């Protein structure tokens, strides 16, 4: 999530985080609190530039939590690579606290990478695991392929436990078949701390979807890792399709802690089974004759005779059975003779950030980009799809920039004021002060002037005390 500041007012960004309670944003290049509606922000430190010519900071982790959960969330440790928070067991309805860590580990060849990062993370996990459950998530820049993050029982002489209650998790799948040094260290950390990776083995991501989509290919470098107790209580884990907001895909998990599937029935009257409404049929000038012909057919006449000869009981059940059979005859006749009415509803298109310049061309480009994004998410190894996605992304961004620049070129109406001396002219009526003829002028330069400069530009004889400004 590079350059977080430019995305805070983007409607697509707000929609992506709207239904989530706890959000970690990594590689934000930001170390001060941000303002997001209905969220409280916490930020980590950022790495200082190693050279004088470095134009931006490195790393940066931001935690966004719902304001209603603010009093249950606290920061226990932060550094330039980690941001640890503690979630109260009261809001979780659990026995233990939940310690969640947002992680950003620079690539191995980066000048900001330090060899002690994984050792520091392992020490933190050991420290906080004695106080509660542990979950770490973020950008590890680690490629692990399908390396086992547990001690395998293969080759043992005893019978392995293959039941659902077995502590040994199932093997992972992964779209990324490469392994780097970060990946090996991450696997060792999982084995040493008894942690398990959710990617590639959890409901919602059983294939190990790619989390990074670059110009040169795809990879899985973003993970969510938790202890075995949380691993058993994880409901879903999803890798969202890539968007133009970042090269990394959003990863989301749902964890049920201290919750039961059975909920008390506080309102028995609401448990009424709902039935689907019947189809509506089009009735036109020809429908009457068509319905009569269908009703006179041999098949319908046979069913009507059977209905007339049926012996229904004189009670509630008998009445219901009689009405149901007659209704079925009418419905079957209607299906054979009439057209079903179909309601076409068009989904309302929301404008990005509610900008007036976001017109039909922008919506079409965004639609094409999302379509390619979903196709690439399904088949991330397709080189042609990846190239088409990158081209569509460049075209979409170029269209947004073009429309935004065009909107800036519109002549803005300048503030109106009245000169007390001799002007008495609106600002957009610009007679030359030196003679009575009109002359061309720079609209943008005039609009950037303050009211005093505008008045003096129109009539140099004015001074600062001779006009009223109406804004």
Short mmCIF file of C-alpha atoms in Angstrom, two decimals, residues 58-329:
data_model
loop_
_atom_site.label_atom_id
_atom_site.label_comp_id
_atom_site.label_asym_id
_atom_site.label_seq_id
_atom_site.Cartn_x
_atom_site.Cartn_y
_atom_site.Cartn_z
CA UNK A 58 10.91 3.08 4.04
CA UNK A 59 8.38 0.69 5.54
CA UNK A 60 5.71 2.00 7.83
CA UNK A 61 2.78 0.07 9.33
CA UNK A 62 -0.63 1.56 10.13
CA UNK A 63 -3.29 -0.13 12.26
CA UNK A 64 -6.93 0.91 11.76
CA UNK A 65 -9.46 -0.27 14.32
CA UNK A 66 -13.15 0.53 14.58
CA UNK A 67 -13.93 3.33 17.02
CA UNK A 68 -16.33 1.04 18.87
CA UNK A 69 -13.38 -1.30 19.60
CA UNK A 70 -10.92 1.48 20.40
CA UNK A 71 -11.11 1.01 24.17
CA UNK A 72 -10.43 -2.73 23.76
CA UNK A 73 -7.28 -2.22 21.62
CA UNK A 74 -3.90 -1.04 22.85
CA UNK A 75 -0.39 -0.87 21.40
CA UNK A 76 2.13 -2.92 23.37
CA UNK A 77 5.21 -2.58 21.14
CA UNK A 78 6.18 -0.87 17.92
CA UNK A 79 9.30 -0.57 15.79
CA UNK A 80 10.14 0.15 12.17
CA UNK A 81 9.29 -3.45 11.19
CA UNK A 82 6.60 -4.55 13.68
CA UNK A 83 3.47 -3.11 15.28
CA UNK A 84 2.09 -5.22 18.15
CA UNK A 85 -1.39 -4.61 19.53
CA UNK A 86 -3.34 -6.33 22.32
CA UNK A 87 -7.07 -6.97 21.99
CA UNK A 88 -9.00 -7.38 25.22
CA UNK A 89 -10.46 -10.78 26.03
CA UNK A 90 -13.70 -9.04 27.07
CA UNK A 91 -14.64 -8.06 23.52
CA UNK A 92 -13.47 -11.47 22.23
CA UNK A 93 -15.50 -13.40 24.80
CA UNK A 94 -12.42 -15.58 25.24
CA UNK A 95 -10.18 -16.76 28.07
CA UNK A 96 -6.99 -15.17 26.70
CA UNK A 97 -5.92 -11.89 25.21
CA UNK A 98 -5.20 -11.75 21.49
CA UNK A 99 -1.85 -10.28 20.42
CA UNK A 100 -1.79 -9.28 16.74
CA UNK A 101 1.34 -8.08 14.97
CA UNK A 102 1.51 -6.21 11.67
CA UNK A 103 4.78 -7.07 9.90
CA UNK A 104 6.82 -5.53 7.13
CA UNK A 105 10.18 -7.18 6.39
CA UNK A 106 12.23 -5.57 3.58
CA UNK A 107 13.62 -7.74 0.78
CA UNK A 108 16.91 -9.48 1.46
CA UNK A 109 18.89 -7.24 -0.91
CA UNK A 110 17.38 -4.02 0.46
CA UNK A 111 19.64 -1.63 2.36
CA UNK A 112 16.95 -1.48 5.06
CA UNK A 113 17.03 -5.23 5.78
CA UNK A 114 18.72 -6.35 8.99
CA UNK A 115 19.75 -9.91 9.71
CA UNK A 116 18.24 -9.83 13.21
CA UNK A 117 14.67 -9.13 12.07
CA UNK A 118 13.45 -12.74 12.21
CA UNK A 119 15.20 -13.33 15.55
CA UNK A 120 13.52 -10.23 16.97
CA UNK A 121 10.13 -11.41 15.74
CA UNK A 122 10.65 -14.87 17.25
CA UNK A 123 11.59 -13.37 20.63
CA UNK A 124 8.45 -11.21 20.57
CA UNK A 125 6.27 -14.24 19.78
CA UNK A 126 7.78 -16.20 22.68
CA UNK A 127 7.25 -13.25 25.02
CA UNK A 128 3.59 -12.56 24.12
CA UNK A 129 2.55 -16.21 23.67
CA UNK A 130 2.77 -16.66 27.45
CA UNK A 131 0.12 -13.95 27.85
CA UNK A 132 -2.39 -14.92 25.14
CA UNK A 133 -2.96 -16.07 21.59
CA UNK A 134 -0.73 -14.89 18.75
CA UNK A 135 -1.42 -13.82 15.16
CA UNK A 136 1.10 -12.18 12.83
CA UNK A 137 0.27 -10.87 9.37
CA UNK A 138 1.72 -8.64 6.70
CA UNK A 139 4.35 -8.44 3.98
CA UNK A 140 7.21 -10.85 4.82
CA UNK A 141 8.80 -10.82 1.33
CA UNK A 142 9.17 -14.56 1.95
CA UNK A 143 8.60 -17.19 -0.72
CA UNK A 144 7.96 -20.58 0.89
CA UNK A 145 6.56 -22.78 -1.90
CA UNK A 146 4.93 -25.70 -0.03
CA UNK A 147 7.56 -26.17 2.70
CA UNK A 148 6.04 -27.77 5.81
CA UNK A 149 5.65 -25.32 8.69
CA UNK A 150 5.44 -28.16 11.22
CA UNK A 151 7.45 -31.22 12.22
CA UNK A 152 6.30 -33.95 9.85
CA UNK A 153 5.32 -37.41 11.09
CA UNK A 154 6.07 -39.11 7.78
CA UNK A 155 8.38 -42.10 8.16
CA UNK A 156 7.48 -42.75 11.79
CA UNK A 157 6.82 -46.33 12.85
CA UNK A 158 3.60 -45.53 14.70
CA UNK A 159 0.19 -44.92 13.13
CA UNK A 160 -0.37 -41.25 12.38
CA UNK A 161 -3.51 -39.54 13.65
CA UNK A 162 -5.44 -38.34 10.58
CA UNK A 163 -8.62 -37.23 12.36
CA UNK A 164 -9.94 -33.65 12.39
CA UNK A 165 -8.67 -33.21 15.97
CA UNK A 166 -5.10 -34.00 14.95
CA UNK A 167 -2.66 -31.18 15.78
CA UNK A 168 -0.78 -31.71 12.53
CA UNK A 169 -2.34 -29.43 9.87
CA UNK A 170 -2.89 -30.49 6.30
CA UNK A 171 -0.34 -29.67 3.63
CA UNK A 172 -0.41 -26.28 1.94
CA UNK A 173 -0.88 -25.48 -1.73
CA UNK A 174 0.88 -22.54 -3.35
CA UNK A 175 0.78 -20.83 -6.74
CA UNK A 176 4.34 -19.63 -6.08
CA UNK A 177 6.86 -22.47 -6.52
CA UNK A 178 9.97 -20.46 -5.56
CA UNK A 179 11.85 -20.47 -2.25
CA UNK A 180 14.13 -17.71 -0.93
CA UNK A 181 16.09 -17.19 2.29
CA UNK A 182 13.26 -15.20 3.86
CA UNK A 183 10.96 -18.15 3.19
CA UNK A 184 13.30 -20.61 4.90
CA UNK A 185 13.63 -18.36 7.95
CA UNK A 186 9.86 -17.90 8.13
CA UNK A 187 9.31 -21.68 8.05
CA UNK A 188 11.88 -22.15 10.81
CA UNK A 189 10.12 -19.49 12.87
CA UNK A 190 6.79 -21.30 12.46
CA UNK A 191 8.31 -24.62 13.56
CA UNK A 192 10.14 -23.12 16.55
CA UNK A 193 7.11 -21.15 17.78
CA UNK A 194 4.47 -23.78 16.91
CA UNK A 195 2.73 -21.44 14.43
CA UNK A 196 0.85 -22.30 11.23
CA UNK A 197 0.37 -20.43 7.95
CA UNK A 198 -3.25 -19.92 6.84
CA UNK A 199 -2.43 -19.39 3.14
CA UNK A 200 -3.18 -22.35 0.90
CA UNK A 201 -4.89 -24.61 3.43
CA UNK A 202 -7.85 -22.65 4.82
CA UNK A 203 -11.40 -22.47 3.57
CA UNK A 204 -11.53 -19.64 1.04
CA UNK A 205 -7.95 -20.09 -0.20
CA UNK A 206 -7.38 -23.79 -0.71
CA UNK A 207 -5.14 -23.17 -3.76
CA UNK A 208 -2.69 -20.65 -2.29
CA UNK A 209 -3.52 -17.59 -4.39
CA UNK A 210 -0.83 -15.09 -5.36
CA UNK A 211 -0.63 -12.01 -3.14
CA UNK A 212 1.80 -9.90 -5.21
CA UNK A 213 1.33 -9.00 -8.87
CA UNK A 214 4.33 -7.31 -10.46
CA UNK A 215 5.50 -6.57 -13.97
CA UNK A 216 7.77 -9.62 -13.97
CA UNK A 217 5.34 -12.13 -12.48
CA UNK A 218 3.43 -13.17 -9.38
CA UNK A 219 4.44 -14.40 -5.95
CA UNK A 220 3.10 -15.22 -2.49
CA UNK A 221 4.85 -12.94 0.01
CA UNK A 222 1.96 -11.82 2.25
CA UNK A 223 0.86 -14.23 4.97
CA UNK A 224 -1.35 -14.59 8.01
CA UNK A 225 0.20 -16.88 10.63
CA UNK A 226 -1.33 -17.87 13.97
CA UNK A 227 -0.91 -20.35 16.80
CA UNK A 228 -2.65 -23.71 16.76
CA UNK A 229 -5.58 -22.64 18.93
CA UNK A 230 -6.44 -19.77 16.58
CA UNK A 231 -5.73 -22.02 13.60
CA UNK A 232 -8.52 -24.39 14.68
CA UNK A 233 -10.92 -21.46 15.21
CA UNK A 234 -10.25 -19.81 11.84
CA UNK A 235 -13.42 -19.72 9.78
CA UNK A 236 -12.17 -18.32 6.47
CA UNK A 237 -9.11 -16.88 4.78
CA UNK A 238 -9.45 -14.99 1.48
CA UNK A 239 -6.99 -13.40 -0.95
CA UNK A 240 -8.85 -10.60 -2.71
CA UNK A 241 -8.35 -9.92 -6.45
CA UNK A 242 -5.68 -7.30 -7.28
CA UNK A 243 -6.70 -3.68 -7.72
CA UNK A 244 -5.11 -0.51 -9.05
CA UNK A 245 -4.61 0.68 -5.47
CA UNK A 246 -1.62 -1.59 -4.83
CA UNK A 247 0.54 -4.34 -6.31
CA UNK A 248 -0.33 -6.47 -3.27
CA UNK A 249 -3.69 -8.17 -2.87
CA UNK A 250 -5.73 -7.68 0.26
CA UNK A 251 -5.75 -10.73 2.55
CA UNK A 252 -8.62 -11.17 5.02
CA UNK A 253 -9.39 -13.73 7.71
CA UNK A 254 -12.34 -14.35 10.01
CA UNK A 255 -11.58 -15.87 13.40
CA UNK A 256 -14.28 -17.04 15.82
CA UNK A 257 -13.05 -16.86 19.40
CA UNK A 258 -15.20 -17.88 22.33
CA UNK A 259 -18.34 -17.97 20.17
CA UNK A 260 -20.97 -20.66 19.88
CA UNK A 261 -22.93 -21.51 16.79
CA UNK A 262 -26.18 -21.67 18.75
CA UNK A 263 -27.75 -18.31 19.47
CA UNK A 264 -30.58 -17.82 21.95
CA UNK A 265 -33.99 -17.45 20.38
CA UNK A 266 -35.04 -14.09 21.78
CA UNK A 267 -37.95 -13.61 19.40
CA UNK A 268 -39.71 -16.87 18.44
CA UNK A 269 -42.15 -15.00 16.25
CA UNK A 270 -39.40 -14.14 13.77
CA UNK A 271 -38.69 -17.77 12.86
CA UNK A 272 -41.40 -17.83 10.21
CA UNK A 273 -40.44 -19.69 7.06
CA UNK A 274 -40.51 -17.35 4.09
CA UNK A 275 -41.91 -18.52 0.75
CA UNK A 276 -40.90 -17.28 -2.67
CA UNK A 277 -43.38 -15.10 -4.53
CA UNK A 278 -44.94 -16.70 -7.63
CA UNK A 279 -43.97 -15.59 -11.12
CA UNK A 280 -45.77 -12.67 -12.72
CA UNK A 281 -47.12 -13.12 -16.25
CA UNK A 282 -47.58 -10.63 -19.06
CA UNK A 283 -51.25 -10.15 -19.97
CA UNK A 284 -51.85 -8.58 -23.38
CA UNK A 285 -54.56 -8.68 -26.08
CA UNK A 286 -53.72 -12.24 -27.12
CA UNK A 287 -53.28 -13.67 -23.63
CA UNK A 288 -56.98 -14.37 -23.10
CA UNK A 289 -57.33 -16.62 -26.18
CA UNK A 290 -53.97 -18.33 -25.53
CA UNK A 291 -54.93 -19.13 -21.97
CA UNK A 292 -58.29 -20.57 -23.05
CA UNK A 293 -56.70 -22.77 -25.72
CA UNK A 294 -54.16 -24.10 -23.25
CA UNK A 295 -56.86 -24.77 -20.69
CA UNK A 296 -58.91 -26.71 -23.31
CA UNK A 297 -55.98 -28.97 -24.17
CA UNK A 298 -56.28 -32.68 -23.52
CA UNK A 299 -53.69 -32.65 -20.74
CA UNK A 300 -55.32 -29.81 -18.81
CA UNK A 301 -58.84 -31.28 -19.30
CA UNK A 302 -57.62 -34.57 -17.82
CA UNK A 303 -56.24 -32.78 -14.75
CA UNK A 304 -59.45 -30.78 -14.33
CA UNK A 305 -61.52 -33.98 -14.42
CA UNK A 306 -59.26 -35.57 -11.81
CA UNK A 307 -59.63 -32.47 -9.68
CA UNK A 308 -63.43 -32.48 -9.97
CA UNK A 309 -63.61 -36.17 -9.07
CA UNK A 310 -61.34 -35.83 -6.05
CA UNK A 311 -62.90 -36.29 -2.63
CA UNK A 312 -61.51 -33.66 -0.24
CA UNK A 313 -62.19 -33.79 3.49
CA UNK A 314 -64.34 -31.12 5.12
CA UNK A 315 -61.61 -29.67 7.31
CA UNK A 316 -58.71 -27.23 7.10
CA UNK A 317 -56.33 -29.74 5.50
CA UNK A 318 -58.89 -30.66 2.88
CA UNK A 319 -59.50 -27.02 1.98
CA UNK A 320 -55.77 -26.33 1.66
CA UNK A 321 -55.28 -29.38 -0.55
CA UNK A 322 -58.17 -28.35 -2.81
CA UNK A 323 -56.84 -24.80 -3.25
CA UNK A 324 -53.27 -26.02 -3.86
CA UNK A 325 -54.25 -28.50 -6.60
CA UNK A 326 -56.45 -25.93 -8.39
CA UNK A 327 -53.67 -23.34 -8.14
CA UNK A 328 -51.17 -25.77 -9.66
CA UNK A 329 -53.49 -26.32 -12.64
#
